[in-house]
PDB file of C-alpha atoms in Angstrom:
ATOM      1  CA  MET A   1     -24.835  37.002  -0.957  1.00  0.00           C
ATOM      2  CA  LYS A   2     -26.596  34.660   1.466  1.00  0.00           C
ATOM      3  CA  LEU A   3     -26.070  31.781  -0.945  1.00  0.00           C
ATOM      4  CA  PHE A   4     -22.372  32.568  -1.169  1.00  0.00           C
ATOM      5  CA  THR A   5     -22.077  32.679   2.625  1.00  0.00           C
ATOM      6  CA  LEU A   6     -23.953  29.388   2.912  1.00  0.00           C
ATOM      7  CA  LEU A   7     -21.602  27.766   0.394  1.00  0.00           C
ATOM      8  CA  LEU A   8     -18.550  29.188   2.068  1.00  0.00           C
ATOM      9  CA  PHE A   9     -19.351  28.072   5.598  1.00  0.00           C
ATOM     10  CA  VAL A  10     -21.437  24.930   5.121  1.00  0.00           C
ATOM     11  CA  VAL A  11     -20.813  23.139   1.845  1.00  0.00           C
ATOM     12  CA  ILE A  12     -17.073  23.668   1.425  1.00  0.00           C
ATOM     13  CA  PRO A  13     -16.135  22.319   4.907  1.00  0.00           C
ATOM     14  CA  ILE A  14     -18.298  19.258   4.255  1.00  0.00           C
ATOM     15  CA  ILE A  15     -16.493  18.609   0.977  1.00  0.00           C
ATOM     16  CA  ALA A  16     -13.106  19.208   2.574  1.00  0.00           C
ATOM     17  CA  GLN A  17     -13.939  16.771   5.386  1.00  0.00           C
ATOM     18  CA  ALA A  18     -15.029  14.098   2.890  1.00  0.00           C
ATOM     19  CA  GLN A  19     -11.786  14.134   0.919  1.00  0.00           C
ATOM     20  CA  GLU A  20      -9.758  10.979   1.115  1.00  0.00           C
ATOM     21  CA  GLY A  21      -5.998  10.623   1.039  1.00  0.00           C
ATOM     22  CA  PRO A  22      -3.853  11.149  -2.034  1.00  0.00           C
ATOM     23  CA  TYR A  23      -3.371   7.405  -2.612  1.00  0.00           C
ATOM     24  CA  SER A  24      -5.656   4.736  -4.008  1.00  0.00           C
ATOM     25  CA  HIS A  25      -4.392   1.867  -1.822  1.00  0.00           C
ATOM     26  CA  LEU A  26      -2.451   3.381   1.086  1.00  0.00           C
ATOM     27  CA  VAL A  27      -4.594   4.209   4.102  1.00  0.00           C
ATOM     28  CA  ILE A  28      -4.109   5.473   7.630  1.00  0.00           C
ATOM     29  CA  GLN A  29      -5.624   3.002  10.057  1.00  0.00           C
ATOM     30  CA  ASP A  30      -5.127   3.003  13.828  1.00  0.00           C
ATOM     31  CA  GLY A  31      -2.399   5.625  13.459  1.00  0.00           C
ATOM     32  CA  GLN A  32      -0.391   3.583  10.966  1.00  0.00           C
ATOM     33  CA  VAL A  33       0.122   3.921   7.207  1.00  0.00           C
ATOM     34  CA  LEU A  34      -0.625   0.615   5.533  1.00  0.00           C
ATOM     35  CA  PHE A  35      -1.434  -0.795   2.114  1.00  0.00           C
ATOM     36  CA  GLU A  36      -4.801  -2.442   1.598  1.00  0.00           C
ATOM     37  CA  GLU A  37      -6.491  -3.530  -1.622  1.00  0.00           C
ATOM     38  CA  ILE A  38      -9.270  -5.892  -2.643  1.00  0.00           C
ATOM     39  CA  TYR A  39      -8.559  -7.576  -5.977  1.00  0.00           C
ATOM     40  CA  LYS A  40     -11.477  -9.038  -7.906  1.00  0.00           C
ATOM     41  CA  LEU A  41     -11.467 -12.327  -9.829  1.00  0.00           C
ATOM     42  CA  ASP A  42     -14.750 -12.744 -11.683  1.00  0.00           C
ATOM     43  CA  SER A  43     -16.497 -16.090 -11.268  1.00  0.00           C
ATOM     44  CA  VAL A  44     -13.641 -17.801  -9.434  1.00  0.00           C
ATOM     45  CA  ALA A  45     -14.506 -20.177  -6.592  1.00  0.00           C
ATOM     46  CA  SER A  46     -12.844 -19.711  -3.214  1.00  0.00           C
ATOM     47  CA  GLU A  47     -10.741 -22.884  -3.587  1.00  0.00           C
ATOM     48  CA  ASP A  48      -9.481 -21.698  -6.999  1.00  0.00           C
ATOM     49  CA  VAL A  49      -8.556 -18.301  -5.543  1.00  0.00           C
ATOM     50  CA  LYS A  50      -6.632 -20.139  -2.811  1.00  0.00           C
ATOM     51  CA  LEU A  51      -4.866 -22.310  -5.390  1.00  0.00           C
ATOM     52  CA  ARG A  52      -3.865 -19.329  -7.538  1.00  0.00           C
ATOM     53  CA  LEU A  53      -2.587 -17.376  -4.560  1.00  0.00           C
ATOM     54  CA  SER A  54      -0.672 -20.363  -3.163  1.00  0.00           C
ATOM     55  CA  GLN A  55       1.073 -20.771  -6.524  1.00  0.00           C
ATOM     56  CA  TYR A  56       1.763 -17.077  -7.134  1.00  0.00           C
ATOM     57  CA  VAL A  57       2.560 -15.452  -3.786  1.00  0.00           C
ATOM     58  CA  PRO A  58       5.643 -17.543  -2.829  1.00  0.00           C
ATOM     59  CA  GLY A  59       7.320 -16.348  -6.050  1.00  0.00           C
ATOM     60  CA  ILE A  60       7.040 -12.637  -5.249  1.00  0.00           C
ATOM     61  CA  LYS A  61      10.510 -11.114  -5.120  1.00  0.00           C
ATOM     62  CA  ASN A  62      11.939 -10.580  -1.607  1.00  0.00           C
ATOM     63  CA  LEU A  63       9.048 -12.428   0.048  1.00  0.00           C
ATOM     64  CA  VAL A  64      10.057 -14.549   3.053  1.00  0.00           C
ATOM     65  CA  ASP A  65       8.368 -16.500   5.864  1.00  0.00           C
ATOM     66  CA  TYR A  66       5.463 -17.618   3.663  1.00  0.00           C
ATOM     67  CA  HIS A  67       2.719 -19.466   5.580  1.00  0.00           C
ATOM     68  CA  LEU A  68      -0.666 -20.712   4.384  1.00  0.00           C
ATOM     69  CA  GLU A  69      -3.144 -21.623   7.116  1.00  0.00           C
ATOM     70  CA  GLY A  70      -6.832 -22.044   6.377  1.00  0.00           C
ATOM     71  CA  ASP A  71      -7.993 -18.998   4.440  1.00  0.00           C
ATOM     72  CA  VAL A  72      -5.025 -16.774   5.321  1.00  0.00           C
ATOM     73  CA  ILE A  73      -1.578 -16.290   3.813  1.00  0.00           C
ATOM     74  CA  THR A  74       1.013 -14.509   5.920  1.00  0.00           C
ATOM     75  CA  ALA A  75       4.503 -13.529   4.824  1.00  0.00           C
ATOM     76  CA  ARG A  76       7.005 -10.681   4.986  1.00  0.00           C
ATOM     77  CA  PHE A  77       8.919  -8.518   2.587  1.00  0.00           C
ATOM     78  CA  SER A  78      12.597  -8.458   3.527  1.00  0.00           C
ATOM     79  CA  GLY A  79      15.203  -6.473   1.619  1.00  0.00           C
ATOM     80  CA  ALA A  80      12.655  -5.355  -0.994  1.00  0.00           C
ATOM     81  CA  MET A  81      13.313  -2.242  -3.068  1.00  0.00           C
ATOM     82  CA  ILE A  82      10.672   0.104  -4.484  1.00  0.00           C
ATOM     83  CA  ASP A  83      11.243   0.261  -8.251  1.00  0.00           C
ATOM     84  CA  TYR A  84      10.336   3.946  -8.529  1.00  0.00           C
ATOM     85  CA  ARG A  85      11.914   4.181 -12.006  1.00  0.00           C
ATOM     86  CA  LYS A  86       9.188   1.861 -13.305  1.00  0.00           C
ATOM     87  CA  TYR A  87       6.655   4.527 -12.280  1.00  0.00           C
ATOM     88  CA  GLY A  88       8.531   7.522 -13.720  1.00  0.00           C
ATOM     89  CA  GLY A  89      10.826   8.448 -10.828  1.00  0.00           C
ATOM     90  CA  LYS A  90      14.429   9.503 -11.281  1.00  0.00           C
ATOM     91  CA  TRP A  91      17.317   9.058  -8.858  1.00  0.00           C
ATOM     92  CA  GLY A  92      18.038  12.758  -8.359  1.00  0.00           C
ATOM     93  CA  ASN A  93      14.490  13.930  -7.635  1.00  0.00           C
ATOM     94  CA  THR A  94      13.019  11.046  -5.613  1.00  0.00           C
ATOM     95  CA  ALA A  95      12.924  10.711  -1.828  1.00  0.00           C
ATOM     96  CA  VAL A  96      16.252   9.274  -0.670  1.00  0.00           C
ATOM     97  CA  TYR A  97      14.721   6.520   1.482  1.00  0.00           C
ATOM     98  CA  LEU A  98      13.335   4.857  -1.657  1.00  0.00           C
ATOM     99  CA  ASN A  99      16.935   3.964  -2.528  1.00  0.00           C
ATOM    100  CA  HIS A 100      17.068   1.700   0.529  1.00  0.00           C
ATOM    101  CA  PRO A 101      15.501  -1.713   1.196  1.00  0.00           C
ATOM    102  CA  PHE A 102      12.302  -2.071   3.161  1.00  0.00           C
ATOM    103  CA  SER A 103      10.586  -4.779   5.142  1.00  0.00           C
ATOM    104  CA  ALA A 104       6.891  -5.235   5.890  1.00  0.00           C
ATOM    105  CA  ASN A 105       4.306  -7.751   7.060  1.00  0.00           C
ATOM    106  CA  ILE A 106       1.891  -9.262   4.522  1.00  0.00           C
ATOM    107  CA  ASN A 107      -1.553 -10.690   5.164  1.00  0.00           C
ATOM    108  CA  ILE A 108      -3.794 -12.050   2.379  1.00  0.00           C
ATOM    109  CA  VAL A 109      -7.328 -13.372   2.827  1.00  0.00           C
ATOM    110  CA  TRP A 110      -9.825 -14.465   0.183  1.00  0.00           C
ATOM    111  CA  LYS A 111     -13.286 -15.658  -0.587  1.00  0.00           C
ATOM    112  CA  GLU A 112     -15.203 -16.405  -3.740  1.00  0.00           C
ATOM    113  CA  GLY A 113     -14.252 -14.025  -6.538  1.00  0.00           C
ATOM    114  CA  LYS A 114     -11.832 -11.801  -4.607  1.00  0.00           C
ATOM    115  CA  TYR A 115      -8.870 -11.525  -2.289  1.00  0.00           C
ATOM    116  CA  LYS A 116      -7.573  -8.788  -0.015  1.00  0.00           C
ATOM    117  CA  ALA A 117      -3.885  -7.998   0.410  1.00  0.00           C
ATOM    118  CA  ALA A 118      -2.715  -5.927   3.377  1.00  0.00           C
ATOM    119  CA  VAL A 119       0.853  -4.757   3.976  1.00  0.00           C
ATOM    120  CA  THR A 120       1.623  -3.361   7.425  1.00  0.00           C
ATOM    121  CA  ASN A 121       4.666  -2.189   9.394  1.00  0.00           C
ATOM    122  CA  ILE A 122       6.435  -0.840   6.307  1.00  0.00           C
ATOM    123  CA  VAL A 123       9.966   0.057   7.433  1.00  0.00           C
ATOM    124  CA  PHE A 124      12.790   1.444   5.291  1.00  0.00           C
ATOM    125  CA  HIS A 125      16.260   0.431   6.474  1.00  0.00           C
ATOM    126  CA  THR A 126      18.355   3.477   5.629  1.00  0.00           C
ATOM    127  CA  ALA A 127      22.080   3.952   6.032  1.00  0.00           C
ATOM    128  CA  GLY A 128      22.740   6.804   8.414  1.00  0.00           C
ATOM    129  CA  PHE A 129      19.131   7.335   9.538  1.00  0.00           C
ATOM    130  CA  GLY A 130      18.438   3.793  10.709  1.00  0.00           C
ATOM    131  CA  ASP A 131      14.952   2.323  10.437  1.00  0.00           C
ATOM    132  CA  VAL A 132      12.278   4.744   9.247  1.00  0.00           C
ATOM    133  CA  TYR A 133       8.576   3.795   9.168  1.00  0.00           C
ATOM    134  CA  ALA A 134       6.351   4.737   6.226  1.00  0.00           C
ATOM    135  CA  THR A 135       3.953   6.190   8.798  1.00  0.00           C
ATOM    136  CA  GLU A 136       6.585   8.782   9.771  1.00  0.00           C
ATOM    137  CA  LEU A 137       7.505   9.494   6.159  1.00  0.00           C
ATOM    138  CA  LEU A 138       4.020   9.943   4.709  1.00  0.00           C
ATOM    139  CA  SER A 139       1.904  11.290   7.566  1.00  0.00           C
ATOM    140  CA  LYS A 140       2.007  13.740  10.449  1.00  0.00           C
ATOM    141  CA  GLY A 141       0.394  14.154  13.840  1.00  0.00           C
ATOM    142  CA  LYS A 142       0.536  12.201  17.060  1.00  0.00           C
ATOM    143  CA  SER A 143      -3.030  11.567  18.198  1.00  0.00           C
ATOM    144  CA  GLU A 144      -4.681  11.936  14.791  1.00  0.00           C
ATOM    145  CA  ARG A 145      -2.562  11.106  11.749  1.00  0.00           C
ATOM    146  CA  LYS A 146      -3.033  13.106   8.536  1.00  0.00           C
ATOM    147  CA  TRP A 147      -1.328  12.733   5.176  1.00  0.00           C
ATOM    148  CA  LEU A 148       1.670  14.899   4.387  1.00  0.00           C
ATOM    149  CA  THR A 149       0.772  16.901   1.283  1.00  0.00           C
ATOM    150  CA  GLY A 150       4.187  18.113   0.128  1.00  0.00           C
ATOM    151  CA  LYS A 151       5.162  17.189  -3.420  1.00  0.00           C
ATOM    152  CA  MET A 152       8.056  14.905  -2.407  1.00  0.00           C
ATOM    153  CA  ALA A 153       6.011  12.996   0.196  1.00  0.00           C
ATOM    154  CA  VAL A 154       3.046  12.480  -2.146  1.00  0.00           C
ATOM    155  CA  GLN A 155       5.343  11.403  -4.985  1.00  0.00           C
ATOM    156  CA  ALA A 156       7.164   8.878  -2.774  1.00  0.00           C
ATOM    157  CA  GLY A 157       3.866   7.602  -1.377  1.00  0.00           C
ATOM    158  CA  THR A 158       2.545   7.154  -4.901  1.00  0.00           C
ATOM    159  CA  TYR A 159       5.572   5.036  -5.842  1.00  0.00           C
ATOM    160  CA  ILE A 160       5.090   2.880  -2.725  1.00  0.00           C
ATOM    161  CA  ASN A 161       1.351   2.618  -3.426  1.00  0.00           C
ATOM    162  CA  ASP A 162       1.832   1.554  -7.054  1.00  0.00           C
ATOM    163  CA  TYR A 163       4.692  -0.840  -6.333  1.00  0.00           C
ATOM    164  CA  LEU A 164       2.774  -2.689  -3.619  1.00  0.00           C
ATOM    165  CA  TYR A 165      -0.372  -2.817  -5.754  1.00  0.00           C
ATOM    166  CA  ASP A 166       1.551  -4.447  -8.612  1.00  0.00           C
ATOM    167  CA  GLN A 167       3.104  -7.080  -6.324  1.00  0.00           C
ATOM    168  CA  PHE A 168      -0.238  -8.728  -5.625  1.00  0.00           C
ATOM    169  CA  VAL A 169      -1.852  -8.646  -9.082  1.00  0.00           C
ATOM    170  CA  LEU A 170      -2.140 -12.298 -10.078  1.00  0.00           C
ATOM    171  CA  LYS A 171      -0.386 -12.861 -13.384  1.00  0.00           C
ATOM    172  CA  GLU A 172      -1.803 -15.421 -15.783  1.00  0.00           C
ATOM    173  CA  ASN A 173      -0.231 -18.837 -15.498  1.00  0.00           C
ATOM    174  CA  LYS A 174      -0.329 -21.422 -18.284  1.00  0.00           C
ATOM    175  CA  LYS A 175      -1.409 -24.050 -15.726  1.00  0.00           C
ATOM    176  CA  TRP A 176      -4.631 -22.165 -15.002  1.00  0.00           C
TER     177      TRP A 176
END
């Protein structure tokens, strides 16, 4: 009985506290939901990573305001649409805001063998509701943000997570 009580009041809260969010690449940072992923490129020098990114990133659909300065690429998504059907979603049972375009800021940095893509200020431009931030759609709380855990919110967040992840996976190019 003592062991059970110990497990109930000590171990389980520790495990519950250690749980991360429901997404592999979306995180809550400084009260904002953002996308962040480190992509690995085995045995690729920093200059080659830069070259590959500078050739690939400008061709991403709905990417605007592309700038390359030093070891940083900045850009924005404008008028982009989450292709939730690609990930198994259907029109009738998917969050309505995913049927509207979104905009977001993009920041990519790299070094030898890897690059990190971050997407911040994700805003859906909905008809009737106006601009709605992903932070408001996927998390709750004012001072300390926590993930919404309802089925619809998690499903929509998963589509956003997967879509953004796929946008920054470098595809093979015959010139490489």
